[in-house]
Amino acid sequence: MPELAKKKKLQFPNVYVILFACAIVAAILTWIIPAGEFERVTEGTITKVVPGSFHLVEQAGQTPWDVFMAVVTGFKKQASLITMVLFVGAAVSLLEASKAIDVGFRKLAGAVKGKEGVAIFLIMAIMSLGGATGVFGNATLVLVPIGILLSLAMGFDRTLGFAMIFFGSFSGFNVGWANFGTIGLAQTIAEIPIFSGIGARIIFHIVNFLLCYGFVMLYFNKIKKDPTKSLNYESGMELKDYMGDLNAAVDGETKLTTRQLLSLLAGAAGIIAVVIGALKFKWGADQISATFLLVSLVIGLLCGFGVNGSFSHFIKGCSGVVMAAFIIGFANSITVLMSNGKILDTIVYYLSIPINQFGAVAGANFMLLANIIINFFISSGSGQATAVMPIMVPIADLTGITRQVVVQAFQFGDGFTNCIIPTVGSLMGGLGFAKVQYGKYLKWSMPLILVQIVLSFVAITVLQSIGWTGF
C-alpha cells in the first residue's frame, strides 16, 4: 500500500491541473509586471499598435476570485470553438454507431497494409498544403478524430492518428506561404507586398514537412516494434486497450451496406463543405458547428435511428468529447488574466527594447527570440502580428534589418511553438481527442520543436546576412 501511495504521489498532473496552475502564475505576474498599454488605430479591418505610444497605466492585479472568473470568461470567449469540438465529436460518434467508419476504415487499412508509410505521407502532405495556404485552421481539429479512427483501423494507437493530422497541418501552417491570417497580415502591416518572398518560404515548408514526416514515422516504427512505447500506454494495459485491432484491419470480407455508404458520403460531404467554406467564404467555428449538426442528423436518419434516436446519439457523442472541449476553455483563462491584468503590451514593449542595442544580424535573431517568447502569451497568430509588427518594423528600419526578415522572424517565432504551448486550442483539443497526457506529449515532441527552432535561427542569420528582401 505505501508503494501504491508513493506511485500516485509521483503521478504527472493532468492537463487541467497544469492549466489552472498556469492561470495562477499569470495572475501572480499581473502584480509583478507593470501594467501598460499601447495606443491602437484601426486602418480598414486591421488594428495596429502605434509605435512609441507605450505608457504605463494603473496596476490591475488579478485576485484569486479573478482566476475563477477568468476560467468562466475563457469558456465564454471560446464558446464557438468548444461547441465545434462537441458537434464534431457527435458527428464522428454517429458514424461510429452506424459502423460505417469501422467497416470503411478496415477496408482502407487492409488496402494500405504494408504501405502505411506511404499512406501517412499522403495524409500529412494534404494536411500540410492546407496548413500552408490557411485552409486548415479550425478544420485541423475537425479532422483529428478521423485520423485517430484510421490509425486504430490500421492497428495502431490514437497518438499516431493525432500526429498525422496535427503535425501534417502545422508543418505547413508554421511556415505558411499563403496564409493571410498570419503571413499576409504581417506583410500588410510591414507594408510589403502580400505573399512576397514565397520562393524561400516554399523551401522552408518542404524542409519542415520532411522533418515532421520523419518525426511521425520514427514514432510509427517505434510503436510497430514495441507497442508499449505508445504515448497511450499505461502500466498494466492490455494491447487492445490502447492499440487498434490489427487482425480486423486486414479483414477483407466485410462489406458496406447502402446505409453505411450513404453515411460515409454524408460525413465526407460535411468535411468538403467545411474546407470549401473556410477557403472561399471564410467560415469560422460557428459555421463548422452548424454543418456537423446537420451531418449528425442526416447520418442518424440514414441509419434508421429516427429523430429521437438521432438526438440521443448526438448528445451521447458530445459527452464523449467533453474533456477535449473543456481543455480549450481552461487554456483561454490564462490569456484572459494577462489581458485583464494589462501586462501583455508591457511584455511586448520590454522585449522590443534590446533589439535596438544589437547589430542587424544579432537584432534579427533577437526579434525571433522575442516572438517565440511573446507567442507563449499571445497564441493567436493574427493577434501577435498586430501586436509586434508595428513595433518591430520601425526598429528594423533604424537598425538595418530588412522588413521581409522581420516578417520571417515573426512567422518562425509564432509558428513552431504553437505545437507545444497549452493555450493553443487545436493542440489541447487534439490531445483531448487522442487521450494523451500533455506532459507525455511535451516530452515526446520537444526534440522536434528544438530542431525547428535551431534551424529557424540559422535561416534568419542567413537571410539577414544576404539582405533578403523577398523580391
Coordinates of C-alpha atoms in Angstrom, one line a residue:
M1 CA 0.0 0.0 0.0
P2 CA 2.8 2.6 0.8
E3 CA 4.3 1.8 -2.6
L4 CA 1.0 2.4 -4.3
A5 CA 0.5 5.7 -2.5
K6 CA 4.0 6.8 -3.5
K7 CA 3.3 5.9 -7.1
K8 CA 0.2 8.0 -7.1
K9 CA 2.0 10.9 -5.4
L10 CA 4.6 11.0 -8.2
Q11 CA 2.0 11.0 -11.0
F12 CA 2.3 13.8 -13.5
P13 CA -0.6 16.3 -13.0
N14 CA -3.3 16.1 -15.6
V15 CA -3.8 18.9 -18.1
Y16 CA -6.5 20.7 -16.1
V17 CA -4.1 21.0 -13.1
I18 CA -1.4 22.3 -15.4
L19 CA -3.6 24.9 -17.0
F20 CA -5.1 26.0 -13.7
A21 CA -1.6 26.3 -12.3
C22 CA -0.6 28.4 -15.3
A23 CA -3.6 30.6 -14.7
I24 CA -2.5 31.2 -11.1
V25 CA 1.0 32.1 -12.3
A26 CA -0.5 34.5 -14.8
A27 CA -2.5 36.1 -12.0
I28 CA 0.6 36.5 -9.9
L29 CA 2.5 38.1 -12.8
T30 CA -0.2 40.8 -13.0
W31 CA 1.0 42.0 -9.6
I32 CA 4.7 41.9 -10.6
I33 CA 4.9 43.1 -14.2
P34 CA 3.9 46.8 -14.5
A35 CA 0.6 47.3 -16.3
G36 CA 0.9 49.2 -19.6
E37 CA -0.8 49.8 -22.9
F38 CA -0.1 50.9 -26.5
E39 CA -2.4 53.2 -28.4
R40 CA -4.0 51.5 -31.3
V41 CA -5.5 52.7 -34.6
T42 CA -7.8 50.9 -37.0
E43 CA -7.0 51.1 -40.7
G44 CA -9.6 49.2 -42.7
T45 CA -10.0 45.8 -41.0
I46 CA -6.6 45.9 -39.3
T47 CA -6.0 47.3 -35.9
K48 CA -2.4 48.4 -35.5
V49 CA -0.2 49.4 -32.5
V50 CA 1.1 52.9 -32.6
P51 CA 4.9 52.7 -32.3
G52 CA 6.3 54.8 -29.4
S53 CA 2.9 55.1 -27.7
F54 CA 3.5 52.7 -24.9
H55 CA 2.7 54.1 -21.5
L56 CA 2.2 52.7 -18.0
V57 CA -1.3 52.5 -16.6
E58 CA -2.8 51.7 -13.2
Q59 CA -1.8 48.3 -11.9
A60 CA -4.7 45.8 -12.5
G61 CA -3.5 42.8 -10.4
Q62 CA -5.8 39.8 -10.6
T63 CA -7.2 38.3 -7.4
P64 CA -7.9 34.7 -6.6
W65 CA -11.5 35.3 -7.4
D66 CA -10.5 36.8 -10.8
V67 CA -8.8 33.5 -11.5
F68 CA -12.0 31.6 -11.2
M69 CA -13.9 34.3 -13.1
A70 CA -11.2 34.0 -15.9
V71 CA -12.0 30.3 -16.3
V72 CA -15.7 31.2 -16.8
T73 CA -14.7 34.0 -19.2
G74 CA -12.3 31.7 -21.0
F75 CA -15.2 29.3 -21.7
K76 CA -17.4 32.2 -22.9
K77 CA -14.7 33.6 -25.2
Q78 CA -14.0 30.1 -26.7
A79 CA -17.7 29.1 -26.8
S80 CA -17.6 28.8 -30.6
L81 CA -14.6 26.5 -30.6
I82 CA -15.9 24.4 -27.7
T83 CA -19.2 24.0 -29.5
M84 CA -17.4 22.9 -32.6
V85 CA -15.4 20.3 -30.8
L86 CA -18.6 18.9 -29.2
F87 CA -20.5 18.8 -32.5
V88 CA -17.7 17.3 -34.5
G89 CA -17.3 14.6 -31.8
A90 CA -21.0 13.9 -32.0
A91 CA -20.9 13.5 -35.8
V92 CA -18.0 11.1 -35.5
S93 CA -19.8 9.2 -32.8
L94 CA -22.8 8.8 -35.0
L95 CA -20.6 7.5 -37.8
E96 CA -19.1 5.0 -35.3
A97 CA -22.6 4.0 -34.2
S98 CA -23.5 3.2 -37.8
K99 CA -20.4 1.0 -38.0
A100 CA -19.7 2.9 -41.3
I101 CA -16.3 4.1 -40.3
D102 CA -15.3 0.8 -38.7
V103 CA -16.1 -1.1 -41.9
G104 CA -14.8 1.5 -44.3
F105 CA -11.5 2.1 -42.5
R106 CA -11.0 -1.7 -42.1
K107 CA -11.1 -2.0 -45.9
L108 CA -8.9 1.1 -46.4
A109 CA -6.4 -0.2 -43.8
G110 CA -6.3 -3.6 -45.5
A111 CA -5.6 -1.8 -48.8
V112 CA -2.6 0.0 -47.3
K113 CA -1.3 -2.9 -45.3
G114 CA 2.5 -2.9 -45.6
K115 CA 2.3 0.6 -47.2
E116 CA 1.4 2.6 -44.1
G117 CA 4.4 4.9 -44.6
V118 CA 3.0 5.9 -48.0
A119 CA -0.5 6.4 -46.5
I120 CA 0.9 8.6 -43.7
F121 CA 2.9 10.6 -46.2
L122 CA -0.1 11.3 -48.4
I123 CA -2.3 12.3 -45.5
M124 CA 0.3 14.6 -44.0
A125 CA 1.1 16.1 -47.4
I126 CA -2.5 17.0 -47.9
M127 CA -2.8 18.5 -44.4
S128 CA 0.5 20.4 -44.9
L129 CA -0.7 22.0 -48.1
G130 CA -3.9 23.0 -46.4
G131 CA -2.0 24.4 -43.4
A132 CA 0.4 26.4 -45.6
T133 CA -2.5 28.1 -47.5
G134 CA -4.6 28.7 -44.5
V135 CA -7.4 26.3 -45.5
F136 CA -7.0 24.1 -42.4
G137 CA -7.4 26.3 -39.4
N138 CA -10.3 25.1 -37.3
A139 CA -10.6 22.2 -39.8
T140 CA -7.4 20.7 -38.3
L141 CA -9.3 19.9 -35.1
V142 CA -12.2 18.6 -37.1
L143 CA -10.0 16.1 -38.9
V144 CA -8.1 14.8 -35.8
P145 CA -10.9 12.3 -34.9
I146 CA -10.8 10.9 -38.4
G147 CA -7.1 10.5 -38.3
I148 CA -7.4 8.7 -35.0
L149 CA -10.0 6.3 -36.3
L150 CA -7.9 5.5 -39.4
S151 CA -4.9 4.8 -37.2
L152 CA -6.9 2.5 -34.9
A153 CA -8.2 0.7 -38.0
M154 CA -4.6 0.1 -39.2
G155 CA -3.9 -1.5 -35.8
F156 CA -2.0 1.5 -34.2
D157 CA -2.7 4.0 -31.5
R158 CA -4.7 7.2 -31.1
T159 CA -1.5 9.3 -30.9
L160 CA -0.4 8.3 -34.4
G161 CA -3.7 9.4 -35.8
F162 CA -3.4 12.7 -34.0
A163 CA 0.2 13.2 -35.2
M164 CA -0.7 12.5 -38.8
I165 CA -3.3 15.3 -38.8
F166 CA -1.8 17.8 -36.4
F167 CA 1.8 17.7 -37.4
G168 CA 0.8 17.4 -41.1
S169 CA -1.3 20.6 -40.8
F170 CA 1.2 22.6 -38.7
S171 CA 4.2 21.6 -40.8
G172 CA 2.6 23.9 -43.4
F173 CA 0.9 26.4 -41.1
N174 CA 4.1 27.1 -39.1
V175 CA 5.9 28.4 -42.2
G176 CA 2.9 29.0 -44.4
W177 CA 3.5 31.0 -47.6
A178 CA -0.2 31.8 -48.5
N179 CA -2.0 32.2 -45.2
F180 CA -3.5 35.7 -45.0
G181 CA -4.3 35.5 -41.3
T182 CA -0.6 35.3 -40.4
I183 CA 2.0 36.0 -43.1
G184 CA -0.4 38.1 -45.2
L185 CA -1.4 40.2 -42.2
A186 CA 2.2 40.6 -41.0
Q187 CA 3.3 41.7 -44.5
T188 CA 0.4 44.1 -44.8
I189 CA 1.4 45.8 -41.5
A190 CA 5.0 45.8 -42.7
E191 CA 3.8 47.5 -45.9
I192 CA 5.5 45.0 -48.3
P193 CA 3.6 43.0 -51.0
I194 CA 1.4 40.2 -49.7
F195 CA 3.0 36.8 -50.1
S196 CA 6.2 38.2 -51.4
G197 CA 9.2 36.0 -50.6
I198 CA 7.2 33.0 -51.5
G199 CA 10.1 31.1 -53.0
A200 CA 12.1 30.9 -49.8
R201 CA 9.0 30.1 -47.8
I202 CA 8.2 27.2 -50.0
I203 CA 11.7 25.8 -49.4
F204 CA 11.1 26.3 -45.6
H205 CA 7.8 24.5 -46.0
I206 CA 9.3 21.5 -47.8
V207 CA 12.1 21.2 -45.2
N208 CA 9.7 21.5 -42.3
F209 CA 7.3 18.9 -43.8
L210 CA 10.1 16.4 -44.2
L211 CA 11.1 17.0 -40.6
C212 CA 7.6 16.4 -39.3
Y213 CA 7.0 13.4 -41.5
G214 CA 10.3 11.8 -40.4
F215 CA 9.4 12.5 -36.8
V216 CA 5.9 10.9 -37.2
M217 CA 7.5 7.9 -39.0
L218 CA 10.0 7.4 -36.2
Y219 CA 7.1 7.1 -33.8
F220 CA 5.2 4.8 -36.2
N221 CA 8.2 2.4 -36.4
K222 CA 8.8 2.6 -32.6
I223 CA 5.2 1.5 -31.7
K224 CA 5.1 -1.0 -34.5
K225 CA 8.2 -2.7 -33.0
D226 CA 7.2 -2.2 -29.4
P227 CA 3.6 -1.2 -28.7
T228 CA 4.4 -0.3 -25.1
K229 CA 6.3 2.7 -26.4
S230 CA 2.9 4.2 -27.3
L231 CA 2.0 7.5 -25.6
N232 CA -1.4 6.0 -24.9
Y233 CA 0.1 3.1 -23.0
E234 CA -0.2 3.0 -19.2
S235 CA 1.3 0.3 -17.0
G236 CA -0.9 -2.8 -16.8
M237 CA -2.9 -2.1 -20.0
E238 CA -3.6 -4.9 -22.4
L239 CA -2.8 -4.3 -26.1
K240 CA -6.4 -3.9 -27.1
D241 CA -6.8 -1.1 -24.5
Y242 CA -4.5 1.3 -26.4
M243 CA -3.9 -0.2 -29.9
G244 CA -6.3 -0.9 -32.8
D245 CA -7.2 -4.4 -33.9
L246 CA -4.6 -5.3 -36.5
N247 CA -6.3 -8.5 -37.4
A248 CA -9.6 -6.7 -38.0
A249 CA -7.7 -4.1 -40.1
V250 CA -6.9 -6.8 -42.7
D251 CA -10.3 -8.3 -42.9
G252 CA -11.3 -8.0 -46.5
E253 CA -14.7 -9.8 -46.3
T254 CA -16.6 -7.0 -44.6
K255 CA -18.9 -5.1 -46.9
L256 CA -20.5 -1.7 -46.5
T257 CA -24.3 -1.6 -46.5
T258 CA -26.1 1.0 -48.5
R259 CA -27.0 2.9 -45.3
Q260 CA -23.4 2.8 -44.2
L261 CA -22.1 4.0 -47.6
L262 CA -24.6 6.9 -47.6
S263 CA -23.5 7.8 -44.0
L264 CA -19.9 7.9 -45.1
L265 CA -20.8 10.1 -48.0
A266 CA -22.7 12.4 -45.7
G267 CA -19.6 12.7 -43.4
A268 CA -17.3 13.3 -46.4
A269 CA -19.7 15.9 -47.8
G270 CA -19.6 17.7 -44.4
I271 CA -15.8 17.8 -44.5
I272 CA -15.7 19.0 -48.1
A273 CA -18.2 21.7 -47.2
V274 CA -16.1 22.9 -44.3
V275 CA -12.9 23.1 -46.4
I276 CA -14.7 25.0 -49.2
G277 CA -16.5 27.2 -46.7
A278 CA -13.2 28.0 -44.9
L279 CA -11.3 28.7 -48.1
K280 CA -14.0 30.6 -50.1
F281 CA -16.4 32.0 -47.6
K282 CA -14.1 32.5 -44.6
W283 CA -16.2 30.1 -42.4
G284 CA -15.3 30.0 -38.7
A285 CA -16.2 27.6 -35.9
D286 CA -19.9 28.6 -35.8
Q287 CA -20.5 27.6 -39.5
I288 CA -18.5 24.4 -39.0
S289 CA -20.6 23.5 -35.9
A290 CA -23.8 24.1 -37.8
T291 CA -22.5 21.9 -40.7
F292 CA -21.7 19.0 -38.4
L293 CA -25.0 19.3 -36.6
L294 CA -26.7 18.9 -39.9
V295 CA -24.4 16.0 -40.8
S296 CA -25.1 14.3 -37.5
L297 CA -28.9 14.4 -38.0
V298 CA -28.6 13.2 -41.6
I299 CA -26.4 10.2 -40.6
G300 CA -28.8 9.4 -37.7
L301 CA -31.8 9.3 -40.1
L302 CA -29.9 7.4 -42.8
C303 CA -29.0 4.7 -40.2
G304 CA -32.6 4.4 -39.1
F305 CA -32.2 5.8 -35.6
G306 CA -35.2 8.1 -36.0
V307 CA -35.4 11.7 -34.8
N308 CA -35.4 10.8 -31.1
G309 CA -32.6 8.2 -31.5
S310 CA -30.5 10.6 -33.7
F311 CA -30.6 13.3 -31.0
S312 CA -29.9 10.8 -28.3
H313 CA -26.8 9.6 -30.2
F314 CA -25.9 13.2 -30.8
I315 CA -25.9 14.1 -27.1
K316 CA -24.0 10.9 -26.2
G317 CA -21.4 11.8 -28.9
C318 CA -21.0 15.3 -27.3
S319 CA -20.5 13.8 -23.9
G320 CA -17.6 11.7 -25.2
V321 CA -15.5 14.7 -26.1
V322 CA -16.4 17.0 -23.1
M323 CA -12.9 16.6 -21.7
A324 CA -11.3 17.8 -25.1
A325 CA -13.7 20.7 -25.3
F326 CA -13.2 21.8 -21.7
I327 CA -9.4 22.0 -22.1
I328 CA -9.9 24.8 -24.6
G329 CA -11.9 26.9 -22.1
F330 CA -9.4 26.3 -19.3
A331 CA -6.5 27.2 -21.6
N332 CA -8.0 30.5 -22.6
S333 CA -8.3 31.6 -19.0
I334 CA -4.6 32.3 -19.0
T335 CA -4.8 34.8 -21.8
V336 CA -7.9 36.4 -20.1
L337 CA -6.0 37.0 -16.9
M338 CA -3.0 38.6 -18.6
S339 CA -5.2 40.7 -20.8
N340 CA -7.3 41.9 -17.8
G341 CA -4.2 42.5 -15.9
K342 CA -2.9 44.7 -18.7
I343 CA 0.6 43.0 -18.9
L344 CA 0.5 41.7 -22.5
D345 CA 1.6 45.1 -24.0
T346 CA 4.2 45.5 -21.3
I347 CA 5.8 42.2 -22.2
V348 CA 5.8 43.1 -25.9
Y349 CA 7.3 46.5 -25.2
Y350 CA 10.2 45.4 -22.9
L351 CA 11.1 42.5 -25.2
S352 CA 11.4 45.0 -28.1
I353 CA 13.9 47.3 -26.3
P354 CA 17.1 45.2 -26.5
I355 CA 16.8 44.9 -30.3
N356 CA 18.0 48.5 -30.6
Q357 CA 21.2 47.5 -28.9
F358 CA 22.3 44.9 -31.4
G359 CA 23.6 44.9 -35.0
A360 CA 21.3 43.8 -37.8
V361 CA 22.1 40.1 -37.7
A362 CA 22.0 39.8 -34.0
G363 CA 19.0 42.1 -33.8
A364 CA 17.1 39.9 -36.3
N365 CA 17.8 36.8 -34.2
F366 CA 16.7 38.6 -31.1
M367 CA 13.4 39.5 -32.9
L368 CA 12.9 35.8 -33.5
L369 CA 13.6 35.0 -29.8
A370 CA 11.2 37.8 -28.7
N371 CA 8.5 36.4 -31.0
I372 CA 9.0 32.9 -29.5
I373 CA 8.5 34.3 -26.0
I374 CA 5.6 36.5 -27.0
N375 CA 3.8 33.6 -28.6
F376 CA 3.5 31.9 -25.1
F377 CA 1.5 35.0 -24.1
I378 CA -0.3 35.8 -27.4
S379 CA -1.0 32.4 -29.1
S380 CA -3.2 33.9 -31.8
G381 CA -1.1 34.4 -35.0
S382 CA -3.1 37.4 -36.1
G383 CA -3.1 38.8 -32.6
Q384 CA 0.6 38.6 -32.3
A385 CA 1.1 40.1 -35.8
T386 CA -0.9 43.2 -34.9
A387 CA 0.9 43.5 -31.5
V388 CA 4.5 43.1 -32.6
M389 CA 4.8 44.1 -36.2
P390 CA 4.1 47.9 -35.7
I391 CA 6.8 47.9 -33.0
M392 CA 9.4 45.9 -34.7
V393 CA 9.2 47.4 -38.2
P394 CA 10.4 50.9 -37.2
I395 CA 13.2 49.3 -35.1
A396 CA 14.2 47.2 -38.1
D397 CA 14.4 50.3 -40.3
L398 CA 16.7 52.0 -37.8
T399 CA 19.0 49.0 -37.3
G400 CA 19.2 47.8 -41.0
I401 CA 17.1 44.7 -40.6
T402 CA 15.1 44.1 -43.8
R403 CA 11.3 44.2 -43.4
Q404 CA 11.0 40.7 -45.0
V405 CA 13.3 39.3 -42.3
V406 CA 11.2 41.0 -39.6
V407 CA 8.1 39.2 -41.1
Q408 CA 10.0 35.9 -41.2
A409 CA 11.2 36.3 -37.6
F410 CA 7.6 36.8 -36.6
Q411 CA 6.4 33.8 -38.6
F412 CA 9.0 31.4 -37.2
G413 CA 8.5 32.8 -33.6
D414 CA 4.7 32.4 -33.8
G415 CA 4.7 29.1 -35.7
F416 CA 6.9 26.4 -34.2
T417 CA 5.9 26.9 -30.5
N418 CA 2.2 26.6 -31.5
C419 CA 2.9 22.8 -31.2
I420 CA 3.7 22.9 -27.5
I421 CA 2.1 25.9 -25.8
P422 CA -1.0 24.9 -23.8
T423 CA -3.1 27.9 -24.9
V424 CA -3.4 26.7 -28.5
G425 CA -6.9 25.3 -28.8
S426 CA -6.2 22.9 -31.7
L427 CA -3.3 21.3 -29.8
M428 CA -5.1 20.8 -26.5
G429 CA -8.3 19.8 -28.1
G430 CA -6.5 17.3 -30.3
L431 CA -4.7 15.8 -27.3
G432 CA -8.1 15.5 -25.7
F433 CA -9.3 13.5 -28.7
A434 CA -6.2 11.4 -28.7
K435 CA -6.4 10.9 -24.9
V436 CA -2.7 11.8 -24.4
Q437 CA -1.4 13.5 -21.3
Y438 CA 0.1 16.9 -22.1
G439 CA 3.2 16.1 -20.1
K440 CA 3.9 12.9 -22.1
Y441 CA 3.3 14.8 -25.4
L442 CA 5.6 17.6 -24.4
K443 CA 8.5 15.3 -23.6
W444 CA 7.9 13.4 -26.9
S445 CA 7.6 16.5 -29.1
M446 CA 10.3 18.7 -27.7
P447 CA 13.2 17.3 -29.8
L448 CA 11.3 18.1 -33.0
I449 CA 10.4 21.6 -31.8
L450 CA 14.0 22.3 -30.7
V451 CA 15.4 21.2 -34.1
Q452 CA 12.9 23.5 -35.8
I453 CA 13.8 26.5 -33.6
V454 CA 17.5 26.0 -34.1
L455 CA 17.0 25.8 -37.9
S456 CA 14.9 28.9 -37.8
F457 CA 17.8 30.8 -36.1
V458 CA 20.1 29.6 -38.8
A459 CA 17.7 30.7 -41.5
I460 CA 17.2 34.2 -40.0
T461 CA 21.0 34.6 -39.8
V462 CA 21.5 33.7 -43.4
L463 CA 18.5 35.7 -44.7
Q464 CA 19.7 38.9 -42.8
S465 CA 23.3 38.3 -43.9
I466 CA 22.3 38.4 -47.5
G467 CA 19.9 41.3 -47.0
W468 CA 16.9 39.3 -48.1
T469 CA 14.0 41.4 -49.3
G470 CA 11.9 38.7 -50.9
F471 CA 11.8 40.3 -54.3

